[in-house]
Each structure stands twice: as structure tokens, then as C-alpha cells.
CSV table of C-alpha atoms in Angstrom, one decimal:
chain,number,residue,atom,x,y,z
A,1,MET,CA,0.1,0.1,0.0
A,2,GLU,CA,1.4,3.3,-1.1
A,3,LEU,CA,1.2,6.3,1.3
A,4,ARG,CA,0.1,9.6,-0.1
A,5,ARG,CA,2.5,12.6,0.2
A,6,THR,CA,1.1,15.3,2.4
A,7,ASN,CA,1.2,18.9,0.6
A,8,PRO,CA,3.1,21.4,2.4
A,9,ALA,CA,0.7,24.2,1.7
A,10,CYS,CA,-2.1,22.3,3.3
A,11,ASN,CA,0.0,21.7,6.4
A,12,CYS,CA,0.7,25.5,6.6
A,13,ALA,CA,-3.0,26.4,6.3
A,14,LEU,CA,-3.9,23.7,8.8
A,15,LEU,CA,-1.5,25.2,11.4
A,16,CYS,CA,-2.8,28.7,10.9
A,17,GLY,CA,-6.3,27.5,11.4
A,18,ILE,CA,-5.5,25.7,14.6
A,19,THR,CA,-3.6,28.8,15.9
A,20,LEU,CA,-6.6,31.2,15.2
A,21,CYS,CA,-8.9,28.7,16.9
A,22,LEU,CA,-6.9,28.8,20.0
A,23,ILE,CA,-6.6,32.6,20.1
A,24,PHE,CA,-10.2,33.3,19.6
A,25,GLY,CA,-11.3,30.4,21.6
A,26,ILE,CA,-9.7,31.5,24.7
A,27,ASN,CA,-11.5,34.3,26.8
A,28,LEU,CA,-8.7,36.8,27.4
A,29,THR,CA,-9.0,39.0,30.5
A,30,PHE,CA,-7.0,42.1,31.4
A,31,ALA,CA,-5.8,43.2,34.8
A,32,ILE,CA,-7.5,46.4,36.2
A,33,GLU,CA,-5.0,49.1,37.2
A,34,LEU,CA,-5.8,50.7,40.5
A,35,TYR,CA,-4.4,54.1,41.8
A,36,ALA,CA,-4.3,55.5,45.4
A,37,PRO,CA,-2.2,58.0,47.3
A,38,ALA,CA,0.4,56.3,49.3
A,39,GLU,CA,-0.4,58.4,52.4
A,40,VAL,CA,-3.3,60.4,53.7
A,41,LEU,CA,-3.4,62.8,56.7
A,42,VAL,CA,-6.7,63.3,58.4
A,43,GLU,CA,-7.3,65.6,61.4
A,44,ASN,CA,-8.7,64.0,64.4
A,45,GLY,CA,-12.5,64.3,64.6
A,46,THR,CA,-13.0,65.4,61.0
A,47,THR,CA,-14.2,63.5,57.8
A,48,GLY,CA,-11.4,62.4,55.6
A,49,ILE,CA,-11.6,61.0,52.1
A,50,LEU,CA,-9.8,57.7,51.0
A,51,LYS,CA,-9.2,58.2,47.2
A,52,CYS,CA,-9.1,55.4,44.7
A,53,SER,CA,-9.3,55.3,41.0
A,54,PHE,CA,-8.9,52.7,38.5
A,55,LYS,CA,-8.7,51.9,34.6
A,56,SER,CA,-10.4,49.1,32.9
A,57,ARG,CA,-10.4,48.1,29.2
A,58,GLU,CA,-14.1,46.9,29.6
A,59,VAL,CA,-17.2,49.1,29.7
A,60,ILE,CA,-18.4,49.6,33.4
A,61,SER,CA,-21.1,47.2,34.0
A,62,SER,CA,-23.6,46.5,36.8
A,63,ALA,CA,-21.6,43.7,37.8
A,64,ALA,CA,-18.6,45.9,38.9
A,65,THR,CA,-17.7,45.8,42.5
A,66,VAL,CA,-15.6,47.7,45.0
A,67,THR,CA,-14.2,46.4,48.1
A,68,TRP,CA,-12.4,48.3,50.9
A,69,SER,CA,-10.3,46.5,53.4
A,70,PHE,CA,-8.6,47.7,56.6
A,71,CYS,CA,-5.3,46.6,58.3
A,72,PRO,CA,-4.5,48.0,61.7
A,73,ALA,CA,-1.1,49.8,62.1
A,74,GLY,CA,1.6,47.3,63.2
A,75,SER,CA,-0.3,44.2,62.0
A,76,ASP,CA,0.6,42.0,59.1
A,77,ALA,CA,-1.4,41.9,55.9
A,78,GLY,CA,-3.1,38.6,56.9
A,79,SER,CA,-5.2,40.4,59.6
A,80,ALA,CA,-6.9,42.5,57.1
A,81,VAL,CA,-10.7,42.8,57.4
A,82,SER,CA,-13.4,44.1,55.0
A,83,ILE,CA,-15.1,47.3,56.0
A,84,PHE,CA,-17.0,48.3,52.8
A,85,TYR,CA,-18.5,46.7,49.8
A,86,TYR,CA,-20.2,48.5,46.8
A,87,THR,CA,-22.1,47.1,43.8
A,88,SER,CA,-25.1,47.9,41.6
A,89,ALA,CA,-25.4,51.4,43.4
A,90,ASN,CA,-25.7,49.6,46.7
A,91,HIS,CA,-23.2,49.6,49.4
A,92,TYR,CA,-22.8,47.3,52.5
A,93,PRO,CA,-20.8,48.0,55.5
A,94,GLY,CA,-18.4,45.4,56.9
A,95,SER,CA,-18.8,43.4,60.2
A,96,VAL,CA,-16.2,45.5,62.1
A,97,ALA,CA,-17.8,47.5,64.7
A,98,GLN,CA,-15.2,50.2,64.6
A,99,PHE,CA,-16.3,51.4,61.2
A,100,LYS,CA,-20.1,51.0,61.7
A,101,ASP,CA,-21.9,53.8,59.9
A,102,ARG,CA,-18.5,55.6,59.4
A,103,VAL,CA,-17.7,54.7,55.9
A,104,LYS,CA,-19.6,56.3,53.1
A,105,TRP,CA,-19.5,55.9,49.4
A,106,ALA,CA,-18.0,59.0,47.7
A,107,GLY,CA,-17.0,57.7,44.2
A,108,ASP,CA,-18.5,57.2,40.7
A,109,LEU,CA,-17.8,54.0,38.9
A,110,ASN,CA,-18.8,55.7,35.5
A,111,LYS,CA,-15.9,58.1,36.1
A,112,LYS,CA,-13.7,55.2,37.3
A,113,ASP,CA,-13.7,56.6,40.8
A,114,ALA,CA,-14.0,54.3,43.8
A,115,SER,CA,-13.2,56.6,46.6
A,116,VAL,CA,-15.1,56.5,50.2
A,117,HIS,CA,-15.4,58.9,53.1
A,118,LEU,CA,-14.1,58.1,56.6
A,119,ILE,CA,-16.4,60.0,59.1
A,120,ASP,CA,-15.2,61.2,62.4
A,121,ALA,CA,-11.6,59.7,62.1
A,122,GLN,CA,-10.0,58.5,65.2
A,123,PHE,CA,-6.5,57.7,66.2
A,124,ASN,CA,-7.4,54.0,66.3
A,125,ASP,CA,-8.2,54.3,62.6
A,126,ASN,CA,-4.5,54.6,61.7
A,127,GLY,CA,-3.4,51.7,59.3
A,128,THR,CA,-3.5,50.5,55.8
A,129,TYR,CA,-6.6,50.8,53.7
A,130,SER,CA,-6.8,48.6,50.5
A,131,CYS,CA,-9.0,49.3,47.5
A,132,ALA,CA,-10.0,46.5,45.0
A,133,VAL,CA,-12.2,46.9,42.1
A,134,ILE,CA,-13.7,44.0,39.9
A,135,ASN,CA,-15.3,44.8,36.4
A,136,PRO,CA,-16.0,41.4,34.6
A,137,PRO,CA,-14.3,40.2,32.6
A,138,ASP,CA,-11.6,42.2,34.2
A,139,ILE,CA,-11.3,40.3,37.4
A,140,SER,CA,-7.7,40.5,38.2
A,141,GLY,CA,-5.4,43.2,39.6
A,142,THR,CA,-3.5,44.3,42.5
A,143,ALA,CA,-5.4,46.2,45.2
A,144,ALA,CA,-4.3,49.9,45.8
A,145,GLN,CA,-3.1,50.6,49.2
A,146,THR,CA,-3.2,54.0,51.3
A,147,GLN,CA,-1.5,54.5,54.6
A,148,LEU,CA,-3.9,56.6,56.9
A,149,LYS,CA,-2.5,58.8,59.6
A,150,VAL,CA,-4.9,60.6,62.0
A,151,VAL,CA,-3.3,63.7,63.4
A,152,ILE,CA,-4.0,66.8,65.5
A,153,LYS,CA,-4.6,70.0,63.6
A,154,GLU,CA,-1.1,71.4,64.4
A,155,SER,CA,0.6,68.5,62.7
A,156,LEU,CA,-1.4,69.0,59.2
A,157,PRO,CA,0.6,71.0,56.5
A,158,GLN,CA,-0.2,74.6,56.4
A,159,ASP,CA,-2.4,75.6,53.4
A,160,ASN,CA,-0.7,78.7,51.7
A,161,THR,CA,-3.7,79.5,49.6
A,162,ALA,CA,-5.0,82.1,52.0
A,163,VAL,CA,-1.5,83.5,52.5
A,164,ILE,CA,-1.1,83.9,48.7
A,165,VAL,CA,-4.5,85.7,48.5
A,166,VAL,CA,-3.7,88.1,51.2
A,167,ALA,CA,-0.3,88.9,49.8
A,168,VAL,CA,-1.7,89.6,46.2
A,169,CYS,CA,-4.6,91.8,47.7
A,170,GLY,CA,-2.0,93.7,49.8
A,171,ALA,CA,0.3,94.2,46.7
A,172,VAL,CA,-2.7,95.7,44.6
A,173,ILE,CA,-3.7,98.1,47.4
A,174,GLY,CA,-0.2,99.1,47.7
A,175,LEU,CA,0.1,99.9,44.2
A,176,ILE,CA,-3.0,101.8,44.0
A,177,VAL,CA,-1.9,104.0,47.0
A,178,ILE,CA,1.5,104.6,45.5
A,179,SER,CA,-0.2,105.7,42.2
A,180,VAL,CA,-2.5,108.1,44.1
A,181,VAL,CA,0.5,109.6,46.0
A,182,ILE,CA,2.5,110.1,42.7
A,183,CYS,CA,-0.5,111.8,41.0
A,184,LEU,CA,-0.8,114.2,44.0
A,185,ILE,CA,2.9,115.0,43.9
A,186,ILE,CA,3.0,115.5,40.2
A,187,LYS,CA,-0.2,117.8,40.3
A,188,ARG,CA,1.3,119.8,43.3
A,189,HIS,CA,4.6,120.2,41.5
A,190,GLN,CA,2.9,121.5,38.3
A,191,THR,CA,0.8,124.0,40.5
A,192,THR,CA,3.8,125.6,42.1
A,193,HIS,CA,5.5,126.3,38.7
A,194,GLU,CA,2.4,128.1,37.1
A,195,TYR,CA,3.0,131.7,36.6
A,196,GLU,CA,0.6,133.9,38.5
A,197,GLY,CA,1.8,137.4,37.4
A,198,CYS,CA,2.4,140.4,39.4
A,199,THR,CA,0.0,141.9,42.0
A,200,SER,CA,-0.6,145.5,41.3
A,201,VAL,CA,-1.4,148.3,43.7
A,202,GLU,CA,-4.8,148.6,42.1
A,203,SER,CA,-5.8,145.1,43.2
A,204,VAL,CA,-4.9,146.0,46.7
A,205,SER,CA,-6.8,149.3,46.7
A,206,SER,CA,-9.9,147.7,45.2
A,207,HIS,CA,-11.1,147.1,48.7
A,208,ALA,CA,-11.7,150.7,49.2
A,209,THR,CA,-15.0,152.1,47.8
A,210,ARG,CA,-15.9,155.6,46.9
A,211,PRO,CA,-18.8,157.4,48.5
A,212,GLY,CA,-22.1,156.1,47.3
A,213,GLY,CA,-21.1,152.5,47.3
A,214,LYS,CA,-19.4,152.7,43.8
A,215,LYS,CA,-16.4,150.7,43.3
A,216,PRO,CA,-13.2,152.5,41.9
A,217,GLU,CA,-12.5,152.3,38.2
A,218,SER,CA,-9.4,150.6,38.7
A,219,SER,CA,-11.0,147.6,40.5
A,220,LEU,CA,-12.8,146.8,37.4
A,221,LYS,CA,-9.7,146.6,35.4
A,222,GLY,CA,-8.3,143.9,37.6
A,223,SER,CA,-4.8,143.0,38.5
A,224,ARG,CA,-2.1,144.0,36.2
A,225,CYS,CA,1.4,142.9,36.0
A,226,CYS,CA,4.2,145.7,36.7
A,227,SER,CA,6.2,144.5,33.8
A,228,HIS,CA,3.4,145.4,31.6
A,229,SER,CA,3.2,149.2,32.6
A,230,THR,CA,6.7,150.1,31.6
A,231,PRO,CA,9.2,148.1,29.7
A,232,VAL,CA,12.4,147.1,31.6
A,233,GLN,CA,15.6,146.1,30.2
A,234,VAL,CA,16.1,142.6,31.3
A,235,GLY,CA,19.8,142.3,30.4
A,236,ALA,CA,20.7,145.1,32.9
A,237,THR,CA,22.2,144.3,36.2
A,238,GLY,CA,21.4,146.0,39.4
A,239,PRO,CA,18.3,146.6,41.5
A,240,VAL,CA,15.2,148.2,39.9
A,241,ILE,CA,13.3,150.9,41.8
A,242,TYR,CA,9.6,151.4,41.3
A,243,ALA,CA,7.5,154.4,42.1
A,244,GLN,CA,3.8,155.1,42.2
A,245,LEU,CA,2.4,158.1,40.5
A,246,ASP,CA,-0.7,159.9,42.0
A,247,HIS,CA,-3.1,161.3,39.3
A,248,SER,CA,-5.9,162.3,41.7
A,249,GLY,CA,-4.8,165.9,41.9
A,250,THR,CA,-6.4,166.4,45.3
A,251,LYS,CA,-5.3,166.3,48.8
A,252,ASN,CA,-8.6,165.1,50.4
A,253,PRO,CA,-7.6,162.0,52.4
A,254,ASN,CA,-11.1,160.5,51.9
A,255,SER,CA,-11.0,160.6,48.1
A,256,PHE,CA,-9.7,157.7,46.0
A,257,HIS,CA,-6.1,158.0,44.8
A,258,LYS,CA,-5.3,156.3,41.4
A,259,MET,CA,-2.1,154.7,41.8
A,260,GLU,CA,-0.1,153.5,38.9
A,261,PRO,CA,2.9,151.5,39.1
A,262,VAL,CA,6.0,152.8,36.9
A,263,VAL,CA,9.6,152.1,36.8
A,264,TYR,CA,11.3,155.0,38.5
A,265,ALA,CA,15.0,154.2,38.0
A,266,ASP,CA,17.4,151.5,37.0
A,267,ILE,CA,20.5,151.8,38.9
A,268,ARG,CA,23.4,150.0,37.5
A,269,LYS,CA,26.9,149.6,38.8
A,270,ASN,CA,29.4,151.4,36.5
């Protein structure tokens, strides 16, 4: 009996088919990636938040679950106990009396958030908190762990936000004050350099009134600068003497004397 030779092309096709069957026949699962802060500080007697987020390659389904566990400080990992369980929008507290009615759901699975609140934190709550999430078919993954430390208020890090806000407001107010002061100084400096002219004798004598309540004629003319009455040689050196001419022509002390300032002499040193 003669054996038939096997075609190499058929063998290759058969091998590829078996490989594809093995690949698509196996239900592949991926591990969920979980993230949590390494350490959390909470003030004694206040509500703290235990944050936990995750990544899953599958759409979040109603079968997704979240489990929080607690291991007291100084204990080994084997002594961890479940304190919170969440699934299908329902949460279930653990059997540990220490955390009864003190762990509340604070996350959103649709946003891949599995955080919880710890109400009225106490010093005996110090320890390691583990967060585990299952989203079938993603059922494997390493739980994220957070070290909780309950401390007094003085031990908490100072929040610099208020200090920064106060500093910025103070700087703005300081700039405004400086701007106002500079404007006032500039305005005053300009005022002192304005030319006001000369005060004539007529303006001084305008306070006197003639009989009958009439104001003197010179008071209607206003103040005139002395330099406009008679030209003066500016280039000359030496003092200038001014005289006042009386044009009234009367010796009556009660009558008004019209006074006109003129230059009397220009004394120069020869």
C-alpha cells in the first residue's frame, strides 16, 4: 500500500487555522489598574476621604464591585478585614464595629472613581486601607493601598492659599496707594510752577470804595502785571526801583487815589 504525500501548503493552512482557533477560543482577561495616594493625613474628629481610581479596558457594567479593607497599624497583611462593599449602586458595611456607619460611598464607577469617606476619624483608625475593583471580565488586579494617619490639627501641612491671596490683595492695594500719591505729587509740582503774574497796587486798593457804594474804576480793570506798565531792560544788572504816580490831583484823604506803578529808575553799577 502506497502512502500519499502530504502537501506542505495544506499543512501550513492547517497550522494557521488551529492557531486562530486557539486565540479566539480563549476568553482573554486584562488586569485592572488601580491608583491610590501612598499616604493620607486626616485631622482627628473630621471627615477624611480615601481616594481610589482605576482603569479598565471593559465598559463599566452593573456587575462591577468595589471592596475596601483595613489592616491596623503594626499588624501583618493577613489580619486585614473588609469594611466596605459596593455594587450596583448599593453599599454594604463590613462586620467591624469600629467602622459602623462611618464609611460612606464618595465615588462614581462611570468616572472610574472608587473613593469613600471616613467619618469622624479617630487615632485607632491609623493603618493601611486597600481598594480592590472588579469589572468582569476584568477580574484580576493588585489592590491599591493607602496609609492613613490621623493627626492633630497642628501637625497638618499649612495651606498657603490664604497667605497667597492676602499677599496679592496687599500688593494691589499698595500699588493703588502709590499711584495716588504720585499723582498728587505731580499735580502739586505743576501747580507751584504756574505763572501767576504780578499783584498791582490797584488790586490792593480795590477794597476801598468811593462814597455812594461805587467801586473804583481801577477795581474793574483787575490786576495788572508791573512789567506790562513800563518796559524794563532785562539784560541790565542792578536793582530796579519802582514808584507810584498819584493822578488824583487832590489832597482830600477820603478821596480815592489812582495809583499807577511805573519804573522810576534803573540803578546799575558802572
